[in-house]
Amino acid sequence: MSNPLDGFGDFLDSFYPYRDAAPVHSTLDAPARDRADVLAEVAGMARREDAQGDLGRVSGSLYSGDHEHYQFLSEVFANFAHANVLQRDMYPSATKFEGEIIAMTLAMLHGDAVAEFKPGQEAVGVLTSGGSESLMTAVLTYREQARTERGIVAPNIVLPVTAHVALQKGAHYFGIEVRKAPLGPDHRVDVAAVRELIDSNTIALVGSAGDYGHGLIDPIVELGELALEHGIGLHVDGCLGGFLLPWLERAGYDVPLWDFRVPGVTSISADTHKYGYALKGTSVLLYRGRDLRRHQYFTVPDWPGGLYVSPGMAGSRSGGLIAATWASMVTMGAAGYLAAATEIGATAAKLKAGIREIPELEIFGDPLFLVAFKSDVVDIYLVNDALTAAGWRMNALHLPAGLHFCVTRPNTKPGIADAFVADLAKAVEYAKARAGEPAQSGAMYGFGGTPQGEITLTALMSGFLDMMQSLAPEA
Ligand SMILES: Cc1ncc(COP(=O)(O)O)c(C=O)c1O
């Protein structure tokens, strides 16, 4: 009988690169290993996996890239790694760290403007485990608010087609209909289309600052007016841009208003573990007022296990991450964030100028820090194949097909932007020479957008998730 994995060897080797190189553990009954041996094995994997990012050739992913910064955060983390911050009597430092992270984020995003529009109102926040949890929590909060205050039992949420998919995940988990608004010619959401989608069961609108795919800021001022007109919430997803746009604005870039200075904005997510340069595992979710935040709280007074209170989805949480996030913010400070944003803005501007010189390519809109581009002339996935071979790691987009380069600090090193533009021009020539040939990196994306294709893709993607949680098949 033939082996069903025949022909998949290369893929399996890249998916499970350690399958022959390191011991496989599938039972706890094996003799316990030596700590030094484990440390050496783990460090080897980390060095190998960081190498490409440290060269500055990866889009997004590594936001700081400064290993001294990571080392410092890890030291702070180690003090509280084991601490469960649900137990505040034992770990009151978590209350200090958490309160200050939220206060500093509110100050950065103009939480003080809230009281200008409604005297007595105060912007507040919570800490979550990441952008997805912040977005899903916001979705839940608006559902609970609409149910309690307006009696809505069949809720819907209106979001741009480009809004982060975790909002759809939240809507899926919490039984909310998603209404997707198309984009205008500038690739930002079409506000007139949003208006058409609102009805009496709409619980909130969403805009991005900037969106994951194209890095663009939706027309938040107009969305805010629409939200106020209908008496509904507006969540701004600043998971990606939240810790960068305020500093780009201070650096003199033309950043449209998107934070609490816009009266209709009722909540904002901003990820500390992206451009906040913290360790992975934290994000901030802010609300225009205590009443709104109350809708995400979960309290049970009659459980035999005791009085149960939790602000969000997690139960036990590590004090290490909270302390390290705080440490990242207070050691970066305004000067550090501004310096980083200035370099990121300049690198993105260089990339934009270089890409505009390549006639076969077109940039989506006018981004400030994440440059997405497409082509009507060449297969952009063939371009990606050539870039991959040259050591770059871009993010592939579809519907429409494109690539994006999300500029982070490792990419701001001298020479990186110029080297990328030069390799991109060569990659376009590669794609031209291979017109009509199937691209390696685009094989899956071609299925998107048709019902049959989506069934196929869903099956493949679920299989991929199965693999992510499995031992490597034996060679
Ligand atoms: C705009 C935006 N929102 C939300 C998220 C989700 O964040 P996380 O990956 O931390 O869950 C991302 C991730 O890149 C993002 O770019």
XYZ file of C-alpha atoms and ligand atoms in Angstrom, residues 130-132 135 164 210 212 237 239-240 271 273-274, ligand 1:
29
model
C -4.189 39.924 23.076
C -5.954 41.663 20.227
C -8.349 38.821 19.558
C -12.079 42.387 20.073
C -10.044 41.918 11.867
C -5.320 50.606 10.844
C -4.610 44.237 9.381
C -9.781 48.372 16.435
C -4.880 46.630 18.062
C -2.267 47.187 15.386
C -2.178 45.947 21.704
C 2.199 43.145 22.613
C 2.542 44.770 19.180
C -5.942 45.221 13.266
C -5.766 43.986 14.102
N -6.709 43.664 15.005
C -6.611 42.569 15.759
C -5.547 41.712 15.642
C -5.512 40.448 16.457
O -4.505 40.516 17.397
P -3.918 39.212 18.124
O -3.149 38.486 17.072
O -3.082 39.806 19.197
O -5.039 38.414 18.647
C -4.549 42.014 14.724
C -3.399 41.111 14.548
O -2.521 41.321 13.767
C -4.650 43.183 13.927
O -3.727 43.502 13.025
